[in-house]
GROMACS .gro file of C-alpha atoms in nm:
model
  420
    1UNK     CA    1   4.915   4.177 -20.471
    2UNK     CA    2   5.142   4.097 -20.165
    3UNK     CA    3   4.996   3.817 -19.917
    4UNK     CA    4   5.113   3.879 -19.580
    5UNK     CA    5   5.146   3.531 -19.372
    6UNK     CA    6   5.202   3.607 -19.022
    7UNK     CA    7   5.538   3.316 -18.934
    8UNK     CA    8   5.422   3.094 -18.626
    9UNK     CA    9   5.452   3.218 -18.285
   10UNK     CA   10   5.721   3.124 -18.097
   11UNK     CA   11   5.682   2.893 -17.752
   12UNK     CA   12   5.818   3.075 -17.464
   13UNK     CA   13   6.002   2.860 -17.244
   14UNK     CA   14   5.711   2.870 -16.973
   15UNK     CA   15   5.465   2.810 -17.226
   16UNK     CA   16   5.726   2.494 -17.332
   17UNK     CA   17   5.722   2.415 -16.990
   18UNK     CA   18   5.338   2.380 -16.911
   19UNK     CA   19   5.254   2.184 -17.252
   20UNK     CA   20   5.575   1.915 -17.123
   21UNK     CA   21   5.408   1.895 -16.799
   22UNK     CA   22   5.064   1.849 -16.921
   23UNK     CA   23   5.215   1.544 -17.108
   24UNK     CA   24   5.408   1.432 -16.817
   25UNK     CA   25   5.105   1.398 -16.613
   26UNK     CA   26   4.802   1.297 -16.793
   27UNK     CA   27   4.825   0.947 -16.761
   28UNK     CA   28   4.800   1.010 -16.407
   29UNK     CA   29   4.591   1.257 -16.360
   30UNK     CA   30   4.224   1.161 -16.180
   31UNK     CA   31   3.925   1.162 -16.466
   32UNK     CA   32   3.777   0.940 -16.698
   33UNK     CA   33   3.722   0.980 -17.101
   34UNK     CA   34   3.529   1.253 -17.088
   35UNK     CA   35   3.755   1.409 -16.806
   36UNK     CA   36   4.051   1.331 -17.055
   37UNK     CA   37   3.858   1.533 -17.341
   38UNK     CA   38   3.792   1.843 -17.157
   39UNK     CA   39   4.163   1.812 -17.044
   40UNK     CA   40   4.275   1.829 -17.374
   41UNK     CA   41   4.039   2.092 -17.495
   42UNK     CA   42   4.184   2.343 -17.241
   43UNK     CA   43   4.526   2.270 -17.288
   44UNK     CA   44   4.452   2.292 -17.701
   45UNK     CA   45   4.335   2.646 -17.626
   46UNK     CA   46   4.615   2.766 -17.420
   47UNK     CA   47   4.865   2.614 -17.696
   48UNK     CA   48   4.641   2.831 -17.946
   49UNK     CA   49   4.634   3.156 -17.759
   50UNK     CA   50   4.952   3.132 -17.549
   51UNK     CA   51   5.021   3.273 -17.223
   52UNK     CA   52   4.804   3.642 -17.267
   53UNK     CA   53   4.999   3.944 -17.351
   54UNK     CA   54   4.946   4.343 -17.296
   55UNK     CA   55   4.718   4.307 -17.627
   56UNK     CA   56   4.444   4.125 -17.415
   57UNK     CA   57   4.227   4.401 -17.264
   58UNK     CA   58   4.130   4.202 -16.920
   59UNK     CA   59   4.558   4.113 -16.928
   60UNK     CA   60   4.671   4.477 -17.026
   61UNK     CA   61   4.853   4.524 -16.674
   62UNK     CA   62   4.985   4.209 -16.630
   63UNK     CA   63   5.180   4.068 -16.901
   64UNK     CA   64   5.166   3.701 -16.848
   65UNK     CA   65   5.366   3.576 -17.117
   66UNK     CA   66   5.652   3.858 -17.012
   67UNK     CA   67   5.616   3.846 -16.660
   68UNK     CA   68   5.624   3.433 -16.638
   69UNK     CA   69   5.968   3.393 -16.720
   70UNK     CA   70   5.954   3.013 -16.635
   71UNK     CA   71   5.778   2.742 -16.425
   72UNK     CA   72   5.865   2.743 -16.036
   73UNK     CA   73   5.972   2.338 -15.957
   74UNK     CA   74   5.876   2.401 -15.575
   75UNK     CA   75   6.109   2.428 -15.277
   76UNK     CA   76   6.138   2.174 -14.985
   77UNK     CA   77   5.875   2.273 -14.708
   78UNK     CA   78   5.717   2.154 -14.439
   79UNK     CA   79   5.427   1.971 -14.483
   80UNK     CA   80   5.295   1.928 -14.136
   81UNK     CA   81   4.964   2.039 -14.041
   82UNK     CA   82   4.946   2.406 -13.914
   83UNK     CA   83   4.730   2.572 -13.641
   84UNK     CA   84   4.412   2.669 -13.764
   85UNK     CA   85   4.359   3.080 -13.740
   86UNK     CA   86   4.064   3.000 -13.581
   87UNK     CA   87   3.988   2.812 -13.283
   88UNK     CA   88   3.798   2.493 -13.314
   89UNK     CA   89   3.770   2.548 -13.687
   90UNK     CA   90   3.721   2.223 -13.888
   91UNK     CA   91   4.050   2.165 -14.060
   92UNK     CA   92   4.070   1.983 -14.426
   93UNK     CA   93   4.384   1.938 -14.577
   94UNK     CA   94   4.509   1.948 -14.960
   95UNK     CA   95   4.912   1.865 -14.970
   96UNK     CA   96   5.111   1.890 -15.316
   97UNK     CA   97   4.765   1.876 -15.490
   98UNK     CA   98   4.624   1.591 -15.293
   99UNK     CA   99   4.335   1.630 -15.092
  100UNK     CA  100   4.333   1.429 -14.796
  101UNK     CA  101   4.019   1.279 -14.643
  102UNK     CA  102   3.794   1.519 -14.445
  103UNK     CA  103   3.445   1.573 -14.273
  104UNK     CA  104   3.252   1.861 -14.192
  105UNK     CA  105   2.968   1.805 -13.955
  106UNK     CA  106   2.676   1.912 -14.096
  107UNK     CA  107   2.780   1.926 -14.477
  108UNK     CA  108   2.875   1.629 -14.732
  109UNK     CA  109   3.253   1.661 -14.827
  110UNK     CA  110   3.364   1.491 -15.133
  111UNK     CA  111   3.718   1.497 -15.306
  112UNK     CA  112   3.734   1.653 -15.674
  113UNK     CA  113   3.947   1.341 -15.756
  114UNK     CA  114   3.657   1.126 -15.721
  115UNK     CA  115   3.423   1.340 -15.899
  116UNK     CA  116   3.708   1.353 -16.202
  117UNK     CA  117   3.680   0.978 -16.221
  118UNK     CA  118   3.310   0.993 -16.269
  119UNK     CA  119   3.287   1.219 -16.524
  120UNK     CA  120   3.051   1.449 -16.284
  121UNK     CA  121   3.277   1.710 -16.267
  122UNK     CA  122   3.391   1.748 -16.654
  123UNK     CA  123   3.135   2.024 -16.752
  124UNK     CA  124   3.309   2.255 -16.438
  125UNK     CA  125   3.652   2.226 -16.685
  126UNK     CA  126   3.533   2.461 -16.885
  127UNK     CA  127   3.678   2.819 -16.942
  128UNK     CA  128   3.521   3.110 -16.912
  129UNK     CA  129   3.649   3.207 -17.230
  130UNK     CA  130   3.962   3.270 -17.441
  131UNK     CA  131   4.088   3.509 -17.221
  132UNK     CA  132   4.063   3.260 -16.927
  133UNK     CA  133   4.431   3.155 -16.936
  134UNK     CA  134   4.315   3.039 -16.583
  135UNK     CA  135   4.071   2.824 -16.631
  136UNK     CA  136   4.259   2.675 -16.943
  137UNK     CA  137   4.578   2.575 -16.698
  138UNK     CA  138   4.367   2.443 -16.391
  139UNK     CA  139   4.159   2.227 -16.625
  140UNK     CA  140   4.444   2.066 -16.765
  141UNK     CA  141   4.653   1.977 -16.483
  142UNK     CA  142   4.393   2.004 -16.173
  143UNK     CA  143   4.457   1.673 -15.990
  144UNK     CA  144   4.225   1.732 -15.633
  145UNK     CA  145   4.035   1.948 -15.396
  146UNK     CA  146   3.725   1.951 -15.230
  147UNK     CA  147   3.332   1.955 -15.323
  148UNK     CA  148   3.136   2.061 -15.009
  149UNK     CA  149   2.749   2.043 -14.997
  150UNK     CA  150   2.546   2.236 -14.705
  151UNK     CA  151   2.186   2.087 -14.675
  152UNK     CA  152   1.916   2.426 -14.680
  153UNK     CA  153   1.896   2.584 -14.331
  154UNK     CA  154   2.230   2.388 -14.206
  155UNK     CA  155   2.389   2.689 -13.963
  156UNK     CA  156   2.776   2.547 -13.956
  157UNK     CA  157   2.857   2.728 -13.652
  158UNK     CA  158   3.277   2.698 -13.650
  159UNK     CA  159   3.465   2.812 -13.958
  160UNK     CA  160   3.570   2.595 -14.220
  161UNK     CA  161   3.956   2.599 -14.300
  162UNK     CA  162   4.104   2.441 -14.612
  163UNK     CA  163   4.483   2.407 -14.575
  164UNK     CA  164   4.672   2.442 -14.930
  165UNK     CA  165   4.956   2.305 -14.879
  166UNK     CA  166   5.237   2.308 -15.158
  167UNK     CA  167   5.596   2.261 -15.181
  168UNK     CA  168   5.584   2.174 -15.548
  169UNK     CA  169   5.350   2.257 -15.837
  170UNK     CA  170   4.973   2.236 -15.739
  171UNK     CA  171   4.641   2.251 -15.950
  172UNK     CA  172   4.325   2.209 -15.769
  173UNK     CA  173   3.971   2.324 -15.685
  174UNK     CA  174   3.725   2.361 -15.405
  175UNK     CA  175   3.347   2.387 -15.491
  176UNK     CA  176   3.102   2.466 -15.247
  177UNK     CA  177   2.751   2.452 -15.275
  178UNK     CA  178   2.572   2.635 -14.999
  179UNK     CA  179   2.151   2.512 -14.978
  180UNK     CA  180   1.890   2.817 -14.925
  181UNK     CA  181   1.917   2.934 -14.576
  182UNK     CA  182   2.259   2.785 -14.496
  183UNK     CA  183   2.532   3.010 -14.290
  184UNK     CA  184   2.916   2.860 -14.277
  185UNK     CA  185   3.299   3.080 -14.256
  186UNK     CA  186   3.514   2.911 -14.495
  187UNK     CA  187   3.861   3.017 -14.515
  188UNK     CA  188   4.096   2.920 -14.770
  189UNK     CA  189   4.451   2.938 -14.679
  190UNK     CA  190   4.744   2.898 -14.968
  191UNK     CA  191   5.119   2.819 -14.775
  192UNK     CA  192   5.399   2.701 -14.904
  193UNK     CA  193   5.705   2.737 -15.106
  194UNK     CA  194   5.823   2.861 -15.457
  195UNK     CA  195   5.594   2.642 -15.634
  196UNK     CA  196   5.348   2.751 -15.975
  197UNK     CA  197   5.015   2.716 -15.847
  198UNK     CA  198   4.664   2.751 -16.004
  199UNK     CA  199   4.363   2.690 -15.800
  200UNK     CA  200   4.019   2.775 -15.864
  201UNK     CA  201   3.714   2.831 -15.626
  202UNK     CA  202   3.340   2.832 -15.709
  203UNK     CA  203   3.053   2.897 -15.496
  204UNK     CA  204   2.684   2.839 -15.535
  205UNK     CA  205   2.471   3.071 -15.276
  206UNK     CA  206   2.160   2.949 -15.290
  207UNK     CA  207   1.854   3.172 -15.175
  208UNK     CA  208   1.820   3.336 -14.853
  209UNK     CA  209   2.199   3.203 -14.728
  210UNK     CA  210   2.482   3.380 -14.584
  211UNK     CA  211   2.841   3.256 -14.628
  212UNK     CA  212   3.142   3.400 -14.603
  213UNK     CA  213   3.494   3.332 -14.772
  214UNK     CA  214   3.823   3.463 -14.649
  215UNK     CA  215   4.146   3.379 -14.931
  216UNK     CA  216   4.431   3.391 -14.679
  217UNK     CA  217   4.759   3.373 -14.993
  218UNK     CA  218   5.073   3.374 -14.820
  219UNK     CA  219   5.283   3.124 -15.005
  220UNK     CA  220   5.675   3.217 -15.048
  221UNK     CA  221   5.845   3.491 -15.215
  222UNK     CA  222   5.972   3.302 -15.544
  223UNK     CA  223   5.550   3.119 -15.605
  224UNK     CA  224   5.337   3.209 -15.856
  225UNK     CA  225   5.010   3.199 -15.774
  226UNK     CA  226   4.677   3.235 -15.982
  227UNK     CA  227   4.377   3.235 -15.847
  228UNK     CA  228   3.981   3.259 -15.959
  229UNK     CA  229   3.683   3.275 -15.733
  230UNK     CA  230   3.362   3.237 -15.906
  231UNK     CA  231   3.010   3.309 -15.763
  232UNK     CA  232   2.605   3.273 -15.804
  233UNK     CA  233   2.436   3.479 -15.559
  234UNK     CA  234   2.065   3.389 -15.554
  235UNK     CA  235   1.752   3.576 -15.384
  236UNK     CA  236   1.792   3.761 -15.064
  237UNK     CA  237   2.137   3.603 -14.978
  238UNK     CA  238   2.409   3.722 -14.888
  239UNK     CA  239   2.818   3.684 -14.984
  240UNK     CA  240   3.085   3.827 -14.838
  241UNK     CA  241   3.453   3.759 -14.971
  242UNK     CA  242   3.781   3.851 -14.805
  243UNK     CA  243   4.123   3.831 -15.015
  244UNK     CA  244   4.443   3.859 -14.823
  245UNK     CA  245   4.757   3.838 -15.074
  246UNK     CA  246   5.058   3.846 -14.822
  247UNK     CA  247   5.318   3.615 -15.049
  248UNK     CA  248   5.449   3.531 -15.367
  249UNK     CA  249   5.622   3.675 -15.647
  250UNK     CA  250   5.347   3.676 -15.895
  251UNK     CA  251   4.988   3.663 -15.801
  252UNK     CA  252   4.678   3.699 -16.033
  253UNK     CA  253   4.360   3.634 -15.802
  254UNK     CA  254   4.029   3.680 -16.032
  255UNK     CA  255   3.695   3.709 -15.866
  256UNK     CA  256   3.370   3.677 -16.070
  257UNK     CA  257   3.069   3.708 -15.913
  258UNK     CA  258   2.653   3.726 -16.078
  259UNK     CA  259   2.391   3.822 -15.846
  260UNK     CA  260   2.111   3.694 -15.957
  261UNK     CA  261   1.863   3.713 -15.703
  262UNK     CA  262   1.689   3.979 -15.585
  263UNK     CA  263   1.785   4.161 -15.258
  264UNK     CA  264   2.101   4.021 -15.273
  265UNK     CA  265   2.399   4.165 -15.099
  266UNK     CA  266   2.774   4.092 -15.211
  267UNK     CA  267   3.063   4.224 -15.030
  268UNK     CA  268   3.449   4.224 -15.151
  269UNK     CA  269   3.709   4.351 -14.874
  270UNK     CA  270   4.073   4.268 -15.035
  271UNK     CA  271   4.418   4.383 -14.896
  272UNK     CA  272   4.735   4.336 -15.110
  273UNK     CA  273   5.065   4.378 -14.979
  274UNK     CA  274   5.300   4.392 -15.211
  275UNK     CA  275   5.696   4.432 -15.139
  276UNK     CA  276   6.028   4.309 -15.299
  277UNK     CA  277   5.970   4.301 -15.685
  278UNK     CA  278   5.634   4.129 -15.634
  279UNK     CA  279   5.378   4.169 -15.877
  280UNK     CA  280   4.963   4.128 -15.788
  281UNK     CA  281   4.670   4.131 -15.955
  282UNK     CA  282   4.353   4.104 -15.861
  283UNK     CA  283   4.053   4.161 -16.135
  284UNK     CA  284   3.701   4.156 -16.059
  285UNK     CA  285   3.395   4.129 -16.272
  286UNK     CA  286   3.088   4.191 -16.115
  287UNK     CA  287   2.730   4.145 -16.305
  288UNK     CA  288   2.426   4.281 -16.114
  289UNK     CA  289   2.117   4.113 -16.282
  290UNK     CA  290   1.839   4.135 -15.991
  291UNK     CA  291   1.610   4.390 -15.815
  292UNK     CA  292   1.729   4.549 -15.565
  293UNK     CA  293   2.070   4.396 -15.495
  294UNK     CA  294   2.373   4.561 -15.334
  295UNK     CA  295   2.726   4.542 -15.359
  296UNK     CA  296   3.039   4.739 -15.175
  297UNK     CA  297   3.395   4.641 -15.291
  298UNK     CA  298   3.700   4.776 -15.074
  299UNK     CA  299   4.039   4.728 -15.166
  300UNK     CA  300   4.327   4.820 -14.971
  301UNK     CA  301   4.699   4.815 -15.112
  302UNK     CA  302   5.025   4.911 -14.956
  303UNK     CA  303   5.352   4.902 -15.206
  304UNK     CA  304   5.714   4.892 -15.068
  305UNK     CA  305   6.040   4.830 -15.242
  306UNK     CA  306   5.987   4.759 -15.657
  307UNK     CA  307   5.632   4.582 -15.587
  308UNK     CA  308   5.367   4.650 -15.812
  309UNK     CA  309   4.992   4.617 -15.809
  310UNK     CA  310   4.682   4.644 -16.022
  311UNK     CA  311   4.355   4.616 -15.965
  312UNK     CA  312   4.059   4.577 -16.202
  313UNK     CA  313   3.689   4.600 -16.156
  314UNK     CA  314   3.425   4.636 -16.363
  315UNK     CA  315   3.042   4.626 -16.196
  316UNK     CA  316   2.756   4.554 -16.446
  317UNK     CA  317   2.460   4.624 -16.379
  318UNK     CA  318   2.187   4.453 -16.638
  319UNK     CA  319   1.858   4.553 -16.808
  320UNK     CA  320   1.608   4.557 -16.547
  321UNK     CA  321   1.836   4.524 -16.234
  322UNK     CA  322   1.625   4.860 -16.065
  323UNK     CA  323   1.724   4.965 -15.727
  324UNK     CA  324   2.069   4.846 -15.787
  325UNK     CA  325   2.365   4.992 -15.505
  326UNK     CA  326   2.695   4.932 -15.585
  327UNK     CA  327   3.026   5.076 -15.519
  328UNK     CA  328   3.376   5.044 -15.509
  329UNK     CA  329   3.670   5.211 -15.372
  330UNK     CA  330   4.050   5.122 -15.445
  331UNK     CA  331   4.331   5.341 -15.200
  332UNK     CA  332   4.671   5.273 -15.204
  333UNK     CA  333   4.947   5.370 -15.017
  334UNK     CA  334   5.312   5.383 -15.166
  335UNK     CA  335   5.605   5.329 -14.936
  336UNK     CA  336   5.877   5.404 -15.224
  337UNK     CA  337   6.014   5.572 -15.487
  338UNK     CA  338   6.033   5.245 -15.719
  339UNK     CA  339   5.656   5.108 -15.644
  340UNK     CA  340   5.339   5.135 -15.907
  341UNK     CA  341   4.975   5.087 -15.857
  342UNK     CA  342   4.740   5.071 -16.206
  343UNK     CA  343   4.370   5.117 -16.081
  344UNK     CA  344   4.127   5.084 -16.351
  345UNK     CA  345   3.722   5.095 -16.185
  346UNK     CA  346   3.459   5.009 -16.461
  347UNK     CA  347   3.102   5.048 -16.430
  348UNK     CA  348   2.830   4.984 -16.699
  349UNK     CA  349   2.497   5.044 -16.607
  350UNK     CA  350   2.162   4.975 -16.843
  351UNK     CA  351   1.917   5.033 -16.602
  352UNK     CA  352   1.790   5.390 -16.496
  353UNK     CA  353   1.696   5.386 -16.093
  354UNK     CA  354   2.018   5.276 -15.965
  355UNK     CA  355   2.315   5.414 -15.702
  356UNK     CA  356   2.638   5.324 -15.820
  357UNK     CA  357   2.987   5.517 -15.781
  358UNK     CA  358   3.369   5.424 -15.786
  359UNK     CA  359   3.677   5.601 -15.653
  360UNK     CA  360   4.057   5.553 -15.653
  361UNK     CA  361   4.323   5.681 -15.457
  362UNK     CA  362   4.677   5.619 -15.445
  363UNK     CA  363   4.913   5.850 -15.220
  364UNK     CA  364   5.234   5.830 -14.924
  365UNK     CA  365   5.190   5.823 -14.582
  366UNK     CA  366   5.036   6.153 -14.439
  367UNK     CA  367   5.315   6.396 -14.338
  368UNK     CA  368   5.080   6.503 -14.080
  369UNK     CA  369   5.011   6.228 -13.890
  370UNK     CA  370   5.370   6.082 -13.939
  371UNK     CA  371   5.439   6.410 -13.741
  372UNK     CA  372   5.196   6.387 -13.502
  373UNK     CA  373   5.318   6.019 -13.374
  374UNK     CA  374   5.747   6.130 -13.393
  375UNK     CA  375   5.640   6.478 -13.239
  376UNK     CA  376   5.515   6.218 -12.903
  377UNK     CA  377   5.853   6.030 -12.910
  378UNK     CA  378   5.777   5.757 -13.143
  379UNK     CA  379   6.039   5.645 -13.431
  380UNK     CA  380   5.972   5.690 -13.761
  381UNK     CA  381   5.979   5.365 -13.840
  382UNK     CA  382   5.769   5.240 -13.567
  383UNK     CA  383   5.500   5.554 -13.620
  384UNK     CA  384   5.507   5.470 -14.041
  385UNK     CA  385   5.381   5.100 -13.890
  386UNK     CA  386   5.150   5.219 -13.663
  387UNK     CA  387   4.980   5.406 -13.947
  388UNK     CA  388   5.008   5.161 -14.237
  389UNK     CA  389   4.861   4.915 -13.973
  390UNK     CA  390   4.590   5.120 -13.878
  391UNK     CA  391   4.491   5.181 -14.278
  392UNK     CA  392   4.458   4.816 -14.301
  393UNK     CA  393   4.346   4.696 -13.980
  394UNK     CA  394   4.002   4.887 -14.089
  395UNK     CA  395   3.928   4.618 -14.319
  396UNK     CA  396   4.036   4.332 -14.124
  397UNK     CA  397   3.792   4.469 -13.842
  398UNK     CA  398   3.494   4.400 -14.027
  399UNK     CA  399   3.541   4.023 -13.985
  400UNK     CA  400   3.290   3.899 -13.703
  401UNK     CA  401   3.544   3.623 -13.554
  402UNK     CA  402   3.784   3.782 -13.295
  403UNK     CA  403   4.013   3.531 -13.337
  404UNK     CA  404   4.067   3.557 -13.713
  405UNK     CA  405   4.082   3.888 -13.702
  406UNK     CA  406   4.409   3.858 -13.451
  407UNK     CA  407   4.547   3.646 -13.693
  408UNK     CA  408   4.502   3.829 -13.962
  409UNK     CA  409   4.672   4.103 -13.770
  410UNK     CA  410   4.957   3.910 -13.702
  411UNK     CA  411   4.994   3.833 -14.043
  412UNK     CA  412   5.002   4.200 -14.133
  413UNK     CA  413   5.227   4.281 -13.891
  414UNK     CA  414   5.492   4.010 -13.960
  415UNK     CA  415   5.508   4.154 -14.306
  416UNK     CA  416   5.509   4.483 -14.179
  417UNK     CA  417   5.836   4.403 -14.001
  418UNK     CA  418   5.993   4.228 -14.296
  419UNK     CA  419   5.926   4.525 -14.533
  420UNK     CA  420   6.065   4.791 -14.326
   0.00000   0.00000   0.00000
C-alpha cells in the first residue's frame, strides 16, 4: 500500500509579503483583544488556503495567486483634498488608511478605528467564507474608515462623498446603516497611486428606505484594488448601486447583496473600462428571499489594448420568494485584437411564479454606424468615441444628479482619450 503525502505548499512571494506585513503592523493596528483574535483568525485562514487559484469555482477567472505577482509599496501622490463630483456634497476624508474626522448633518459618523478599540466592531471581521480571500486580508490589516448611522425618516438631501485617498497600502471599511424611511447619495471614490488596496463596504437598508451608492475606482495604473460591497435590503426599500472601475492594474470588486424584504427593489448599473494589460473583476451574488422583490443588473464593459474582464453573477432566488423579477444583462464591446471578456450569468430559482432572465453579449463596434458618422466627415477615431461614449453614457444617465453625471462623463471621456 503506497501513502501519498501531498509536500507543503509553497509561499508565493505575495503571499510572503502579506503574512510579513501583517506582522509588521499588528502592534499598531486599532482593536483590542478580541479585535487582535479575529485579526489573527483571518490571517490564519489566508496562510491555510493561500491566495485562491483557478481551482476555486467563485476564483476560476481570476487567478489570484498567478495574477498577484507581488505587493504594490505605493507611489508618491498628492494627498490634498479634491473637488467633490458633486456640488455641495458633504466631503469625508480617509488618507493612507486613516480616516480623518467628519460630520454629516443629519447622520452620526463614527471612525472604524474607534469601534476596533472597543471591541464593537470584531464580529464584522468575519469572512464570508473560505473563499473570501477578501474578507480574510481586510480583517487582518484594516486600520480605519467610517461607520455612518441615518436616524428612520432622515432625507439627507446633498450626496455623501468619501474620499479614499492612498499613496501607499490601504485597508479599510465604511459601514452604513440607513434607519426605515431614510434617503441619502453616498459616493465612494478610490484615487491614488500604485498602492495594494482592500476595502470593504456594507450596507444595512432598513425598511421602506432608498439609498443609493456610486463606487467611483480610479486609482493608478500599477494598484491593485479589491473591493466587496455587502447588502441587507429590508421591506419595500429600495438600493441602487453604481460601480465605475476606471483605474488600476488589477481590480476584483465583489458585490453581495440579500433582499430580504418584501417589495424590495435592488438595482446594479456597473461600467468597467479596461485598457493596457489591466485585469477586472467584478462578481456578484445576489439572493432573492422575499415576496415580490425586483432586481435589474446592467453591466457595461469596453476592452482596449491586452485588458481583460470578467464578470460573474449568480441571482438566487429562495423557497417562497413568489413574484420574484430579476434580470441581468452583461454587453461588451472589444476595441482589439488582444482583449478577452469571460461572462458567466447564473440563476437558481426554487420558487415557481417568478420572471427572471439573463443575457450576454460581447461584440466590436458596429461597422454600420462607424460608417454612418465617417460617411458625415467625422474621423474614425473621433466617430469610434462618439459611439463607445454613447454605449456607456446610457448607464451613467440613469443617475438623478446632473452634476455627477457630468463628472462621470468626464471621467469616461478622459479615459477615452488615453486609450485611443
Amino acid at each position: 500500500m503506497n501513502i501519498h503525502i501531498n509536500p507543503p505548499r509553497t509561499q508565493t512571494v505575495a503571499e510572503t509579503a502579506l503574512n510579513e506585513l501583517y506582522v509588521s503592523k499588528m502592534s499598531a493596528l486599532p482593536g483590542n483583544p478580541q479585535v487582535t483574535r479575529a485579526r489573527d483568525e483571518a490571517i490564519d485562514a489566508l496562510r491555510t488556503n493561500g491566495l485562491p487559484t483557478r481551482r476555486i469555482e467563485s476564483w476560476h477567472y481570476t487567478d489570484l495567486r498567478n495574477l498577484l505577482r507581488s505587493v504594490p509599496q505605493g507611489s508618491e501622490v498628492s494627498l490634498d483634498p479634491l473637488e467633490a463630483l458633486a456640488n455641495g456634497s458633504h466631503v469625508l476624508r480617509i488618507v493612507d488608511g486613516a480616516a480623518e474626522t467628519g460630520k454629516i448633518a443629519g447622520a452620526t459618523v463614527t471612525s472604524i478605528s474607534a469601534k476596533l478599540e472597543d471591541g464593537t466592531f470584531a464580529r464584522a471581521l468575519v469572512a464570508r467564507g473560505s473563499d473570501d480571500t477578501i474578507g480574510q486580508i481586510n480583517s487582518g490589516l484594516v486600520s480605519d474608515g467610517y461607520h455612518v448611522a441615518i436616524p428612520d425618516d432622515a432625507v439627507i438631501e446633498a450626496p455623501v462623498e468619501i474620499q479614499v485617498i492612498a499613496g501607499q497600502a490601504s485597508h479599510t471599511r465604511l459601514a452604513i446603516n440607513a434607519g426605515k424611511g431614510s434617503k441619502a447619495t453616498f459616493i465612494e471614490r478610490h484615487v491614488g497611486g500604485d498602492a495594494f488596496v482592500s476595502a470593504i463596504t456594507t450596507m444595512v437598508v432598513e425598511d421602506g428606505a432608498d439609498m443609493t451608492l456610486i463606487i467611483d475606482q480610479e486609482r493608478g495604473a500599477g494598484a491593485v484594488h479589491l473591493g466587496q460591497f455587502n447588502a441587507h435590503v429590508g421591506v419595500g426599500s429600495k438600493l441602487t448601486l453604481f460601480v465605475l472601475n476606471a483605474g488600476s492594474k488589477l481590480v476584483r470588486q465583489e458585490v453581495h447583496v440579500d433582499v430580504k424584504g418584501d417589495a424590495a427593489d435592488f438595482k446594479l448599473r456597473a461600467v468597467n473600462l479596461i485598457g493596457g494589460e489591466a485585469h477586472i473583476d467584478v462578481t456578484m451574488t445576489l439572493v432573492h428571499d422575499a415576496l415580490g422583490s425586483t432586481s435589474t443588473e446592467v453591466i457595461r464593459n469596453v476592452v482596449t489594448g491586452k485588458g481583460k474582464g470578467v464578470f460573474q453573477g449568480q441571482i438566487r432566488v429562495a423557497p417562497g420568494a413568489q413574484k420574484t423579477d430579476a434580470k441581468m444583462a452583461c454587453n461588451t464591446l472589444l476595441l482589439s485584437d488582444e482583449g478577452e471578456f469571460s461572462a458567466k450569468p447564473e440563476l437558481e430559482i426554487f420558487a415557481d411564479d417568478v420572471q427572471c432572465g439573463h443575457g450576454a453579449t460581447v461584440r466590436e463596434v458596429e461597422g454600420q454606424h462607424l460608417f454612418y458618422l465617417m460617411a458625415r466627415g467625422i474621423p474614425e477615431n473621433l466617430a469610434r468615441g462618439l459611439l463607445v461614449k454613447a454605449f456607456v453614457a446610457e448607464i451613467i444617465e440613469e443617475l438623478e444628479n446632473e452634476h455627477l453625471v457630468e463628472a462621470l462623463e468626464g471621467r469616461l471621456a478622459t479615459w477615452l482619450e488615453a486609450n485611443d
